[in-house]
Structures are given as C-alpha cells and as structure tokens.
Coordinates of C-alpha atoms (C1' of nucleotides) in Angstrom, one line a residue:
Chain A
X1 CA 51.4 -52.9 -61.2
X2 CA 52.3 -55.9 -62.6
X3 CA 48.4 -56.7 -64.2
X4 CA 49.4 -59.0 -66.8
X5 CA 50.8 -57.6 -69.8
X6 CA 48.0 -54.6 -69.1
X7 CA 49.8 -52.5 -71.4
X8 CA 50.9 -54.8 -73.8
X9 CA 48.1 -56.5 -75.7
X10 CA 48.9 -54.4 -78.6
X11 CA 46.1 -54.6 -81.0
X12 CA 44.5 -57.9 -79.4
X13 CA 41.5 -57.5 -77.4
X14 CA 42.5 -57.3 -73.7
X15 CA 40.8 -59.3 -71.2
X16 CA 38.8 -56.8 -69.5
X17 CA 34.9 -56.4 -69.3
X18 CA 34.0 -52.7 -69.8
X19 CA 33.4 -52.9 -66.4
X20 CA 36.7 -53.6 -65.4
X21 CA 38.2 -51.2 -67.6
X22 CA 36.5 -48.7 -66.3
X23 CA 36.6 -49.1 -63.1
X24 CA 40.2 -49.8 -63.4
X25 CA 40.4 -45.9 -65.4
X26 CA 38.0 -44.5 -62.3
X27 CA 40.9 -46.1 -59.5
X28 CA 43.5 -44.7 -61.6
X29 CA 42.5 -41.3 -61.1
X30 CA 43.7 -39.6 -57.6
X31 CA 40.2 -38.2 -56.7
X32 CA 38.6 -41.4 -57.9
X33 CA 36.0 -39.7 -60.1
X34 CA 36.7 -39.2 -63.9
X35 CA 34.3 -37.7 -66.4
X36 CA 33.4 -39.9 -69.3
X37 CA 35.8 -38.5 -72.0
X38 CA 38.5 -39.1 -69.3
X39 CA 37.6 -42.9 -69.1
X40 CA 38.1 -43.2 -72.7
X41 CA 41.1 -41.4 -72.9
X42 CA 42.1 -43.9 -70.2
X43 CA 41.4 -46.8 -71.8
X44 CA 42.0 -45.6 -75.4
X45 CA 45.8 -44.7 -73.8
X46 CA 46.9 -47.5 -72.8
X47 CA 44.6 -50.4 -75.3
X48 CA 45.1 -49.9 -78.9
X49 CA 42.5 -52.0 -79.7
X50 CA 40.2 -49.5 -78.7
X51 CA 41.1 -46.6 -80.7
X52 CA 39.0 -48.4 -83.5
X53 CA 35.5 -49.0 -83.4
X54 CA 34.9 -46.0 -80.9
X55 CA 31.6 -45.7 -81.0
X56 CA 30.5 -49.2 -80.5
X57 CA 33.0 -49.7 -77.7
X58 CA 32.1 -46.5 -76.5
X59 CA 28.0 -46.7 -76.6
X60 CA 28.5 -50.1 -74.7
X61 CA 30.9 -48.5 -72.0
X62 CA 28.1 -45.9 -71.2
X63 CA 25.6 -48.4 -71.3
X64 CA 27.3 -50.1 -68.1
X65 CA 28.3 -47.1 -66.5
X66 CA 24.1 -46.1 -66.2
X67 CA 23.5 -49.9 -65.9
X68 CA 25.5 -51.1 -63.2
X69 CA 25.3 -50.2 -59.7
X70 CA 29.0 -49.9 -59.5
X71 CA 28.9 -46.7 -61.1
X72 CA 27.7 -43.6 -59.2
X73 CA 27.3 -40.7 -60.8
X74 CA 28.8 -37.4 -58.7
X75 CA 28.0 -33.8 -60.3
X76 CA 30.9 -31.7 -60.8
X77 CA 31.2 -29.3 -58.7
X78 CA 30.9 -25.3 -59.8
X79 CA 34.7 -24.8 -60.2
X80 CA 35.2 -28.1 -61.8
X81 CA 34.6 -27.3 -65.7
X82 CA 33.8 -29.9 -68.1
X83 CA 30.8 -31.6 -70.1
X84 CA 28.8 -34.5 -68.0
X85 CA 29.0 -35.8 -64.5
X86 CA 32.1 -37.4 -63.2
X87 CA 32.2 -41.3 -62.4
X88 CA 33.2 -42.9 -59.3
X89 CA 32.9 -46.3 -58.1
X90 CA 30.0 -47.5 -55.6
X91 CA 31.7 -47.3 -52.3
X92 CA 31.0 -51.2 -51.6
X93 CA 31.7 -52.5 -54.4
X94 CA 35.2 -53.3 -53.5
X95 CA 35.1 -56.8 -53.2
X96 CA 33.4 -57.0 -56.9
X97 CA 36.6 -58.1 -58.2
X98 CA 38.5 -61.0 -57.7
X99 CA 41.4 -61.0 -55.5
X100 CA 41.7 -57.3 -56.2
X101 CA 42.2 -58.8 -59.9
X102 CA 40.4 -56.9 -62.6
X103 CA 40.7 -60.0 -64.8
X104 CA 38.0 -61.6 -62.9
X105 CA 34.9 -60.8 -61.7
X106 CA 33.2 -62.0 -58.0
X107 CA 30.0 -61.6 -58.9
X108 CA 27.6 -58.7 -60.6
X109 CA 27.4 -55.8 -57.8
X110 CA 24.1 -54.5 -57.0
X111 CA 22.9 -52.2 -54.5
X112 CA 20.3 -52.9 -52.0
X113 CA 18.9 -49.6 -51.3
X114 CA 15.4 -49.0 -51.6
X115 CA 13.9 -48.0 -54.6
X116 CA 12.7 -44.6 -52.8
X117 CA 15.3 -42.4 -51.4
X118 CA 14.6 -42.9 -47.6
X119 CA 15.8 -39.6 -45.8
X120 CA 16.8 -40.5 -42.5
X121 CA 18.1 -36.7 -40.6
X122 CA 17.6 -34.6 -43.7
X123 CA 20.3 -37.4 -45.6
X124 CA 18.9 -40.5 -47.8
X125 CA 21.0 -43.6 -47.8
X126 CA 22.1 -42.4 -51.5
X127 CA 23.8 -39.5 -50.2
X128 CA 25.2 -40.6 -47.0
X129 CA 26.5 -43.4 -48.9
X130 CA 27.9 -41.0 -51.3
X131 CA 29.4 -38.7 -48.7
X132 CA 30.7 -41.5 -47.4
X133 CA 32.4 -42.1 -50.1
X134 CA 33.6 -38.9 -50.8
X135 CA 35.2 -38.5 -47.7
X136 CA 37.1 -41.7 -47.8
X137 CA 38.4 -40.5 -51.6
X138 CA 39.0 -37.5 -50.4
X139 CA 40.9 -38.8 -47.4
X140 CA 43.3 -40.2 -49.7
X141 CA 44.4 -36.9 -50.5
X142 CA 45.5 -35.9 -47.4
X143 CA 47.3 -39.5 -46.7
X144 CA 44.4 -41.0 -44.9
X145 CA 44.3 -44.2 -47.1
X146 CA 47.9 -44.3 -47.5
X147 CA 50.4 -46.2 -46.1
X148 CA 52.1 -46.2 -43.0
X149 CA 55.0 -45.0 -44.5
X150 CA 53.7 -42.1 -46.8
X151 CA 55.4 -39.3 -46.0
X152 CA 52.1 -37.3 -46.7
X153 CA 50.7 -38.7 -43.1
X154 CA 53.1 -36.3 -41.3
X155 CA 51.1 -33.3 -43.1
X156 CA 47.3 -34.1 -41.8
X157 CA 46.4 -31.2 -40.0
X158 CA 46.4 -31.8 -36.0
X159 CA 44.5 -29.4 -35.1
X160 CA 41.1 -30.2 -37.4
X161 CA 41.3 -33.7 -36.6
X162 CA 41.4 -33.0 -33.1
X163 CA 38.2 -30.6 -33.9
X164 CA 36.8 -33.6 -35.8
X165 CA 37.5 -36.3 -33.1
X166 CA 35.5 -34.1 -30.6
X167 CA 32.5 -33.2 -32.4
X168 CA 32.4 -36.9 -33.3
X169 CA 32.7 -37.8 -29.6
X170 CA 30.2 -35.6 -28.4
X171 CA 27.9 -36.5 -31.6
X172 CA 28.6 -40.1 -31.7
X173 CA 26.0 -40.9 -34.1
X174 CA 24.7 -41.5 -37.8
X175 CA 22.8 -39.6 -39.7
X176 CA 24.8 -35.8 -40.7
X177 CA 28.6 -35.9 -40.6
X178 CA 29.7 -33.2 -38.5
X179 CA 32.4 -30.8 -39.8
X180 CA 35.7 -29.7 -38.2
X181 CA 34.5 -26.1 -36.9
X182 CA 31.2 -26.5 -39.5
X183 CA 28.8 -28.0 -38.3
X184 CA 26.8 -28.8 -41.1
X185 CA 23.4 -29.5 -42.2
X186 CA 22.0 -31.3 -45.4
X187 CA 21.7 -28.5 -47.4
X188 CA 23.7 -25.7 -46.4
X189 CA 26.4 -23.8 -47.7
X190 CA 29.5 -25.5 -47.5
X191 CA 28.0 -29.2 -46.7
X192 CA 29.4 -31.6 -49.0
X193 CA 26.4 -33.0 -50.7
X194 CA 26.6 -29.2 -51.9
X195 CA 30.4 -29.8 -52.9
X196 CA 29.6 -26.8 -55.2
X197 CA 28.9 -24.5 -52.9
X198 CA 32.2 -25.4 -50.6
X199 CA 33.4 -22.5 -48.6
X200 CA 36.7 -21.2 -48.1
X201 CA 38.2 -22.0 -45.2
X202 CA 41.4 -21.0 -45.0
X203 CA 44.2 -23.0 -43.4
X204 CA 41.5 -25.5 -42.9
X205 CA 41.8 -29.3 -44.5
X206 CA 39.3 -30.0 -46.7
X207 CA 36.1 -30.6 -45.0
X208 CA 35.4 -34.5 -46.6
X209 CA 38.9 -35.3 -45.4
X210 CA 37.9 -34.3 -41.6
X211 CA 34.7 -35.8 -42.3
X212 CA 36.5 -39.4 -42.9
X213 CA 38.4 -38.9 -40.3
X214 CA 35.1 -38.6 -38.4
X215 CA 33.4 -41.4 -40.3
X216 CA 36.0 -43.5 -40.3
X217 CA 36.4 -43.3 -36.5
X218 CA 32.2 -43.6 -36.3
X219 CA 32.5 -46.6 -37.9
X220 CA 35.2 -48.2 -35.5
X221 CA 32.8 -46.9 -32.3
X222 CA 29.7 -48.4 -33.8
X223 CA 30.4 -51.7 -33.4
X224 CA 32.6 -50.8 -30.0
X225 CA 29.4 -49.2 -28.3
X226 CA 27.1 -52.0 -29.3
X227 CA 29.4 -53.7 -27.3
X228 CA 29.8 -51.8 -24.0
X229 CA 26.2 -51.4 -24.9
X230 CA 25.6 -54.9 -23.5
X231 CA 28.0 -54.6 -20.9
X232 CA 27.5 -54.7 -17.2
X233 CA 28.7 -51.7 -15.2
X234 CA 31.0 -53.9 -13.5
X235 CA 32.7 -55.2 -16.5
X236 CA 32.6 -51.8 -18.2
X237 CA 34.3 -50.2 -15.1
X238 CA 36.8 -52.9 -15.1
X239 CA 37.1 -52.9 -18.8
X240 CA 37.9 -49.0 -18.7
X241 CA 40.2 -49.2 -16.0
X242 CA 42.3 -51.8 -17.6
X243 CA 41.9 -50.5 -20.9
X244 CA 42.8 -46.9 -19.6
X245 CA 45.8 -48.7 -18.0
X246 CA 47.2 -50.6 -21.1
X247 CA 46.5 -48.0 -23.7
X248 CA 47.1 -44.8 -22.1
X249 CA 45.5 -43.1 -25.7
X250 CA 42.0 -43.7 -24.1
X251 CA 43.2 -41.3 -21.2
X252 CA 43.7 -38.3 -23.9
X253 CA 40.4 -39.5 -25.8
X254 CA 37.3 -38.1 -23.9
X255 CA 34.4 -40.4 -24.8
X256 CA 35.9 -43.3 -26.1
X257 CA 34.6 -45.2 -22.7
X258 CA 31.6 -43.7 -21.0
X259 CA 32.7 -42.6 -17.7
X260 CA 31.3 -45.3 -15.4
X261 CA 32.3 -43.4 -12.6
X262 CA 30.2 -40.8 -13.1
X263 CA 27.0 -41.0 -11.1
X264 CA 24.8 -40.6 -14.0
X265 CA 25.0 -44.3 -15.2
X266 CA 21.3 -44.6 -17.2
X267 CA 21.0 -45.7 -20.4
X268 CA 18.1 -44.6 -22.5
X269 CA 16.9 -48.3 -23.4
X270 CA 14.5 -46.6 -25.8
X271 CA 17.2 -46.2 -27.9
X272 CA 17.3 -49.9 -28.2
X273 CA 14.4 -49.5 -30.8
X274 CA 14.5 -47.9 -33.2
X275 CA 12.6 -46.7 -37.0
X276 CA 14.4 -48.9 -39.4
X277 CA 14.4 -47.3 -42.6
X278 CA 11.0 -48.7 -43.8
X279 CA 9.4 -47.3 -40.7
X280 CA 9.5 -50.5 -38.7
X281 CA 10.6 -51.2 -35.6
X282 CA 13.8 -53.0 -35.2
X283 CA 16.0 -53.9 -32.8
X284 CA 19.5 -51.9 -32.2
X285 CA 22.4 -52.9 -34.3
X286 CA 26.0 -52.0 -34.7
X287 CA 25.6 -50.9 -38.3
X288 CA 22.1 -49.2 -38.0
X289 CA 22.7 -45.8 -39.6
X290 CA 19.8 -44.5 -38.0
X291 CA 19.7 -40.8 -37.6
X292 CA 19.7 -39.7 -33.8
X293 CA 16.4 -38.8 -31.7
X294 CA 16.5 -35.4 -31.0
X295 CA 17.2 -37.1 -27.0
X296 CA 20.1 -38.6 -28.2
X297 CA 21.3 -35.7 -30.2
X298 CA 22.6 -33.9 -27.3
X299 CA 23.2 -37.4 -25.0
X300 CA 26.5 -38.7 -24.1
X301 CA 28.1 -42.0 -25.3
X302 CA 25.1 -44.6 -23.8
X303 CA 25.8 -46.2 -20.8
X304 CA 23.9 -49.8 -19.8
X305 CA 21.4 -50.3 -17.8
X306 CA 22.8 -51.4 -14.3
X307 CA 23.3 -55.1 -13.9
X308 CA 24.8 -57.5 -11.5
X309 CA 28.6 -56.2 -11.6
X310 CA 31.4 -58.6 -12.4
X311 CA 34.5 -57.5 -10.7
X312 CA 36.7 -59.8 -11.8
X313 CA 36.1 -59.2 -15.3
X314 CA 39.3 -59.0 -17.0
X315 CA 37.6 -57.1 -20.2
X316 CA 39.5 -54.6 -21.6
X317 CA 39.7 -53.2 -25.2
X318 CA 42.9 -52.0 -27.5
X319 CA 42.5 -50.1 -30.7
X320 CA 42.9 -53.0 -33.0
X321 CA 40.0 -54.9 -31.5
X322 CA 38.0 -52.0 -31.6
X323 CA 38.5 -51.5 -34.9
X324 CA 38.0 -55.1 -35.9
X325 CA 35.1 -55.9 -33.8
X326 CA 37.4 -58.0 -32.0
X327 CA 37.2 -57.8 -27.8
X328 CA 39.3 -59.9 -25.3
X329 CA 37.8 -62.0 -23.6
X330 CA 35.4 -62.7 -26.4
X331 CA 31.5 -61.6 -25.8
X332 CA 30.3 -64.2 -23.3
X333 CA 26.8 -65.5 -25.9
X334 CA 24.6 -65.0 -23.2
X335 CA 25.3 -61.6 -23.0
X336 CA 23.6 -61.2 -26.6
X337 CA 20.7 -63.2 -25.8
X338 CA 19.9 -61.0 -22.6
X339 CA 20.4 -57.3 -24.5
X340 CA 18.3 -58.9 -26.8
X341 CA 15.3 -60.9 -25.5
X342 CA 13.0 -60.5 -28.3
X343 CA 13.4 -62.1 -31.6
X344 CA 16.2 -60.9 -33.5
X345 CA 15.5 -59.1 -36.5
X346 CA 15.4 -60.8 -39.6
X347 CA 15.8 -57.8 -41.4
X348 CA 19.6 -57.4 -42.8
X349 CA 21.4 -54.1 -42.4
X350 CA 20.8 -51.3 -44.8
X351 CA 24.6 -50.2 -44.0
X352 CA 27.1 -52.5 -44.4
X353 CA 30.2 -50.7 -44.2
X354 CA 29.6 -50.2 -40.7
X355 CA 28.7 -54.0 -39.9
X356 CA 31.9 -55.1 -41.2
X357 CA 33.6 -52.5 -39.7
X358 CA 32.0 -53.8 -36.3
X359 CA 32.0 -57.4 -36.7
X360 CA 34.3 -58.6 -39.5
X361 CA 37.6 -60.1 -38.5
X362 CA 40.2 -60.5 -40.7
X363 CA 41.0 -63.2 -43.2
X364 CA 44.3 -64.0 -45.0
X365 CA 42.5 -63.2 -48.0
X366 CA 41.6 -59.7 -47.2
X367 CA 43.9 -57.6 -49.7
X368 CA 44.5 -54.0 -49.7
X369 CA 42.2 -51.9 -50.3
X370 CA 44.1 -48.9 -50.9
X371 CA 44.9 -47.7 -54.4
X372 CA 48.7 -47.3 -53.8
X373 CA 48.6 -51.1 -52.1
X374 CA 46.6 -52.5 -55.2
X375 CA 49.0 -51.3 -57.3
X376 CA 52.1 -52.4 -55.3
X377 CA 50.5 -55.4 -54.7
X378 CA 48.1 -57.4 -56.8
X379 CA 47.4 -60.3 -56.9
X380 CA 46.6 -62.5 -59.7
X381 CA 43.6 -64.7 -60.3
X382 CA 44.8 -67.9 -61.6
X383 CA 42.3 -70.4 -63.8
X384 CA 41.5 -73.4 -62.7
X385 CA 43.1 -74.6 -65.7
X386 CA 44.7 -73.5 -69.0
X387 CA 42.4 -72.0 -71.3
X388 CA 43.1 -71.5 -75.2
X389 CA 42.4 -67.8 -75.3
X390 CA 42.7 -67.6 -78.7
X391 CA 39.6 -66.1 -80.7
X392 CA 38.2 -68.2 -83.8
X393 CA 38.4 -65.8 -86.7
X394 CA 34.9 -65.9 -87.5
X395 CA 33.8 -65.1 -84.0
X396 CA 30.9 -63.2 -84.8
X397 CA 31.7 -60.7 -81.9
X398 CA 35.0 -59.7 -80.5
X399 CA 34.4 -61.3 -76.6
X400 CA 36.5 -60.7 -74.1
X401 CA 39.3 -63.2 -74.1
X402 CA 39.7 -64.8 -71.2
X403 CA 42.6 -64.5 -68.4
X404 CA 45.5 -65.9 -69.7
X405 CA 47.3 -68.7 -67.3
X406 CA 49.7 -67.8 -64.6
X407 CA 52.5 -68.9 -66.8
X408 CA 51.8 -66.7 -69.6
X409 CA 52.2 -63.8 -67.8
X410 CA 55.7 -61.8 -67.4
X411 CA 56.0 -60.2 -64.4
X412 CA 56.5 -56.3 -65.4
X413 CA 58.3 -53.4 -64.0
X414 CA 55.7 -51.0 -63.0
X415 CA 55.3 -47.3 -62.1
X416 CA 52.9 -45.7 -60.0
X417 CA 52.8 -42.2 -58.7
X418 CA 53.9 -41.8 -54.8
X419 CA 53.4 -38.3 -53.3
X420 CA 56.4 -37.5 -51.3
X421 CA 54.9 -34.2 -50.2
X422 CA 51.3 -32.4 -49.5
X423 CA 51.2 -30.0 -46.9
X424 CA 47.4 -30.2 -46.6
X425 CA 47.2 -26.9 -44.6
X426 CA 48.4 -24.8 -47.5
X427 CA 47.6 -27.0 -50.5
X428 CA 44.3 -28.7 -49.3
X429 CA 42.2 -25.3 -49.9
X430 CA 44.1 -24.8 -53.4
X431 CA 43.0 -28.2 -54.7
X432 CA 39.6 -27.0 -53.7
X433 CA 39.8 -23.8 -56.1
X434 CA 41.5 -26.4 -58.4
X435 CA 40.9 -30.0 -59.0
X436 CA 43.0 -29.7 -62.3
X437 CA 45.9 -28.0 -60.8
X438 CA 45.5 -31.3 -57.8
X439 CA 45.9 -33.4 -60.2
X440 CA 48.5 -31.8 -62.6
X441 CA 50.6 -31.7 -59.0
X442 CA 50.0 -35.5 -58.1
X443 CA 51.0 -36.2 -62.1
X444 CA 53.9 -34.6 -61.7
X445 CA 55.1 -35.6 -58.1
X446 CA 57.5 -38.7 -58.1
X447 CA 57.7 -41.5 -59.7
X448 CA 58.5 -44.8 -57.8
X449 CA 59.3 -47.8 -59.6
X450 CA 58.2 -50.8 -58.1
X451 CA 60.4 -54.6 -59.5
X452 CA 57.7 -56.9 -59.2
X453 CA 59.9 -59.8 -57.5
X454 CA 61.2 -62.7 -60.0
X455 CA 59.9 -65.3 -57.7
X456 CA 58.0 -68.6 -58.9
X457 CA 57.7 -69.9 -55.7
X458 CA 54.4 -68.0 -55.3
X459 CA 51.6 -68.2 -58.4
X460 CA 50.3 -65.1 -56.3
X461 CA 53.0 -62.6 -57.3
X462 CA 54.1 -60.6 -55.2
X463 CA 54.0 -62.1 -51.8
X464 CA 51.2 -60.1 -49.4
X465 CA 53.4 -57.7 -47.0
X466 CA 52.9 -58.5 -43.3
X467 CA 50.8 -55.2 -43.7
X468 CA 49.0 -56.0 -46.0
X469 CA 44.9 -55.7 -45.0
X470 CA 42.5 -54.5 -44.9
X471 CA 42.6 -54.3 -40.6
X472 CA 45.8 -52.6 -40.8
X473 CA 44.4 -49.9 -43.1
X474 CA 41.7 -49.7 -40.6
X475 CA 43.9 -49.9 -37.9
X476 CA 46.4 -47.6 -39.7
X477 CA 43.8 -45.0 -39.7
X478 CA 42.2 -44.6 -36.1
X479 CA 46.1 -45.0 -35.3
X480 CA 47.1 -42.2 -36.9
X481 CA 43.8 -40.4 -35.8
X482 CA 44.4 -40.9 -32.1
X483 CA 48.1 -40.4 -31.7
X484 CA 47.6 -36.9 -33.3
Chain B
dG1 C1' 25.0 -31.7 -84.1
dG2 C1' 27.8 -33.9 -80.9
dT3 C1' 28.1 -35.6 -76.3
dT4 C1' 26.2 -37.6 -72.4
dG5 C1' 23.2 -40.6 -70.1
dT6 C1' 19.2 -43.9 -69.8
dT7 C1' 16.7 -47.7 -71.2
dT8 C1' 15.2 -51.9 -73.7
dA9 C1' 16.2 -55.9 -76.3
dA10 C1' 18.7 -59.6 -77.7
dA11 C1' 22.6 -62.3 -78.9
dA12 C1' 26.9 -64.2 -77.3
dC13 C1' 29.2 -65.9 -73.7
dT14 C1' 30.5 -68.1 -69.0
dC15 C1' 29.6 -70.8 -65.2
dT16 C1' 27.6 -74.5 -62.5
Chain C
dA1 C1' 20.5 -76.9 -69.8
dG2 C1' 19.6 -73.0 -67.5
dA3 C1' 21.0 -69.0 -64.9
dG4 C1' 23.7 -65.2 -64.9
dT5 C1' 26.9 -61.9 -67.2
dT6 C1' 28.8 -59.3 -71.0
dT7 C1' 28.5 -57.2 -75.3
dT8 C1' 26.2 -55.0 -79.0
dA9 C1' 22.7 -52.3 -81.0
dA10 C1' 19.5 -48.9 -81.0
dA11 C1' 16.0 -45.4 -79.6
dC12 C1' 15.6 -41.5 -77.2
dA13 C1' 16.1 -37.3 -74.1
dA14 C1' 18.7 -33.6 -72.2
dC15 C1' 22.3 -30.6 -72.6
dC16 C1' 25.7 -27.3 -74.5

DNA sequence: GGTTGTTTAAAACTCT
DNA sequence: AGAGTTTTAAACAACC
C-alpha cells in the first residue's frame, strides 16, 4: 500500500510510534497474531534503522505491547511451536488510528472492562471478547472479511454455515458461541478458548470461522430484535409480510422474524431486565451481551407483548438496514419511550461491537476495515500544515519524526498478497494441524500489484471505492451468509 | 543465560 | 501551561 515511503526511510527514523509499527507487523500477518521475535523481524525487515540499537528499541516495543490495551496476548496453541505468546490486536481498537493511517494516532486505546474478569455463561468479557476476535481473524481465512470479489468466497463451506445459521437462530443469544455440529461449552475439548485442544473434524471449516459467521450474524440480529422487540403485533405482522414479500431470503431463513402468525405471541417481558455485568439491574439493550436465562435458553426469537395493531404500517426490513441498524420507516420516538417507561440506564454498554453493529449508520468517513481494503486503499492523514521534520543533531533522543506533508510523499507501487484459491473443506483442517504450513501457502499464493493512481486531484490518495465501508463489509458478510 | 513479559519511573515530546 | 502520549531505562520474574 502506498504508506508513505514505508519502506524507504533508509536509515532515518521512520515516523511510526512503536505502537504503530507493531500493530502495523501484527495486520501484516494473515492470522493477525505474531509472536514477538516475528514483530521484530517485521519491523527490522523493512526499517534499517532498527537493526541498530536492538535492545533499546526492542525493550521499549515490549514495554507497549504489555502496556497498552491494544495488545492482547493469545497463547499459542499446542501444535503451534515457538517461544512466548503470540500478539494480536484488541478487537476494538480499530478506529485507534487515524483515517486507517498508521502515521497518526486517534487517541490512546484503552479498554473499559472491569478490573475483575466478570463471567457471564461460563465466558468473562475477556474471552468472549477474545473469541470474538478470533473468529472474525479467523474468518478472514476462509474469505469472510474479504472482498466481494475474492475468489476464496466461492469456497466457504455451505453446509456448516447453514449448521451455524441454525444453531444461531434457535440460540439467538450472547453469552457461548455455538459451534457448527459442536455445541460447545467454556471449557471443553474443542471450544476455542481451548484452541489447544481443537478437535479434528474432518471436512469441517474451522470451528472460529463458523463461529463468526454466527457472531457476525448475532451481531446484525441484536440490534434487529431490540427493534421488533418494541414493535406492535400489527406492525410486526405487516413488517414480516412485506419484508417476506420484498426479500424473499427471509422465506428460506427460519427465525429471522418471529412468526406472528403463530398463536403463541407472548413475550417474556422479564427478559426486559436483566443482571448487568456488576450485578445490577438494567434495562434491555441491543448490545447487552448478557448470557441467556436458562428460560430463554431454549425460547424462540421474543415476540412483543400485544399492543394496539397498526395495519397500515408500512414497516418492513431489508438486509442492509438490519445490518446497519437502519429500519424504514424510521422508529416512531414514542415507541422507545413506551418499551421503556422507566429511566434509561445511565450505564454505557460493556459491548460495543454489538451497539455499533445495532445502531451506527454509516459515515463517508468510515474506511475499510478489512486488511486486503487497508492495504488497497489507505488513506493518508494530511497535517494541518507543513512541518520541518528534520531532527536537530543534538536531539537528545531519536523521537519519532513527524508525518511528512502530503506533498512529500510519492505515491508507490505496492504489493500485497491476494489468495486466488482456498478450498476451506480440504485445507481449513490442514492449517489447523499447521499454522506454519497456512501461512507458508498464503506467502506463496499470488502476488497482485496494486498502481496507486497518479492523481493530485485528491490529497486522499486513492479515491474511496463505491464499496468502500465499513456497512458493505457488514453487509457483504450476512450477504454472503444468507444467499448460501 | 537469553528471551519474554510486566511494571515503575521519568524525560521528551505533542497537542490544545 | 498543563494534559496526554511516546520513548527510554531499568528492575524483576518466569520460562526454556
């Protein structure tokens, strides 16, 4: 990608904190974990002015990797050999950078999970977070968190993600992440928080990549069912009917609406309280991750309470809007204030992957957040205005330079690795036995070279694709998950 | 003994 | 100027 002259400061100090360096090494890899010696190969690689002073640079790069919250730490698993943990990124930390840019940092990331692990369903918010995360890396490797046009999305595996929509329609809940043909529990063999102990399932994807199929669709439904949550019958009948109409998928998706015609139309309103993760009571949100009562674990998608049906309600729901949060006509504000007489809580949301998932419309400034898409298409932070970046020679520490100005820096041919072909049935349980042997495959698959365009019209090089967001990776995803 | 990881402290630096 | 961030140094523990 065409980063500024990434890999040509020569001997000068780039303009990277440690922190963007290594995060930058950690996105580079294809699993998007990488063990410490890895991260300085990484960085050592491709800036010569780290291959001297090592083990300053070095003692100060491990410093922020235990320092920062942006860091997580992931134990290898048993057929993964090599000294130390690996290193990912915090699964929320996206945004930490500028414009996608590593040159600049947003603002220091820090989690704001409780000091003690809360275990909600045999999970604490550190691991759920973590398998979270896992999944989504690991949905990358099956084309998940590709592009629309990566040939890789033709290989997901029909069949487990069929197994995967169902358990998550029947389970649609927080708390443990339910496993094509495995249901798991914390703990057991074969659940991810115990990647070590990962069975063998042949012919079968690998279980985090089902597992963001089902928390990626979880997400989308959260903020959908708060919604149908607070609808009338009326409207929800009406709203299914049409919706069935215009997007015949909800016709082959059991679940997605509750069936309003079924006589059974109660809602278990307890459900609207809840134990928030401190142990007090607050009200029902979209991005609660609350674990389910043991009522709920064998209920079927809630269904409101009965009240005064409006037949003419021209409600209906597509895909996109469910994914975005987004319903046509838009949420009448009364309807929130009657679903929620009381107070709202003042507490924020422990989860907020799932609140932005639920509620976050898109801006023209989203970017994408997909590895291949940051690389294909950054976009460049530009000062407010020229700074002299050179260093004094007495500058009694070697500080970051700064970002040089737009102007300064040459666009750049740039590679970056496109798989043309995984066939996840046969490969996915290989790159289980192997991560190595994964990733000597992805090194080696083909190259694609992407001109970064020779435009100055634009100080944001290159232009954003129509594509281009973070809703139409969302989007992309549930797509590709319900037209299987 | 070298590597990895955590923690404290403080100086240097940036931003508002 | 003060708040916040980054860099550097260093002590120390755990591990292989």
């Amino acid at each position: 990608m065409p980063r500024p002259g990434r890999d040509s400061y020569g001997d000068q100090k780039p303009p990277y904190s440690y922190i963007a360096l290594t995060a930058m090494a950690i996105q580079s890899s294809p699993n998007k974990m990488m063990s410490l010696s890895e991260i300085y190969r990484y960085i050592m690689d491709r800036f010569p002015f780290y291959r001297n002073n090592t083990q300053r640079w070095q003692n100060s790069l491990r410093h922020n990797l235990s320092f920062n919250d942006c860091f997580v730490k992931v134990p290898r698993r048993g057929d993964q050999p090599g000294k130390g943990s690996l290193w990912s990124l915090h699964p929320t930390c996206g945004e930490m950078f500028e414009n996608g840019s590593f040159l600049r940092r947003r603002k220091r990331f820090k989690t704001n999970s409780p000091q003690r692990s809360v275990i909600q369903n045999g999970v604490s918010h550190h691991a759920l977070s973590r398998y979270q995360h896992i999944a989504n890396v690991r949905s990358g490797e099956v084309g998940l968190n590709s592009i629309e046009d990566n040939p890789s999305y033709n290989m997901i595996n029909r069949h487990n993600l069929y197994q995967a929509q169902q358990q998550l329609l029947n389970r649609p809940r927080f708390g443990t992440f339910p496993t094509p043909g495995f249901p798991m529990k914390p703990g057991m063999m074969g659940h991810p928080l115990n990647p070590q102990y990962l069975p063998s399932l042949p012919g079968m994807q690998s279980p985090e990549a089902a597992a963001a199929a089902v928390a990626y669709f979880r997400s989308a439904m959260t903020g959908f069912q708060s919604v149908v949550n607070k609808m009338s019958v009326g409207d929800l009948q009406q709203a299914a009917l049409a919706s069935r109409m215009k997007y015949p998928v909800f016709n082959t998706l059991q679940g997605v609406f509750p069936n309003a015609n079924a006589p059974n139309l109660n809602i278990n309103m307890e459900s609207k309280q809840e134990l928030s993760s401190d142990g007090l009571k607050s009200e029902n949100s979209p991005c609660s991750s609350r674990p389910p009562s043991s009522d709920e674990e064998n209920s079927t998608f809630p269904i409101p309470s009965p009240t005064s049906p409006k037949p003419n309600s021209k409600i209906n729901f597509s895909i996109e809007n469910i994914i975005s949060g987004r319903f046509s006509p838009k949420e009448p504000k009364q309807d929130e204030q009657s679903v929620s007489p009381v107070a709202p809580s003042k507490k924020r949301c422990q989860n907020h992957d799932f609140e932005s998932n639920a509620k976050r419309i898109r801006r023209d400034t989203d970017r994408a957040s997909t590895p291949c898409m940051l690389e294909a298409y950054p976009k460049v932070a530009l000062p407010k205005s020229p700074q002299n970046i050179i260093q004094p020679d007495d500058t009694p520490r070697t500080s970051t330079p700064k970002p040089a100005v737009f102007s300064d820096i040459k666009p750049q041919l740039v590679t970056f690795p496109l798989r043309t072909n995984f066939n996840s049935t046969t490969e996915a349980p290989r790159f289980r036995d192997s991560l190595a042997e994964y990733s000597a495959l992805y090194k080696s698959t083909k190259v694609v070279e992407y001109n970064h365009p020779k435009t100055s019209q634009s100080k944001y090089a290159p232009p954003i694709q129509e594509n281009d967001d973070v809703t139409f990776s969302a989007f992309a995803k549930l797509k590709r998950f319900t037209e299987l």
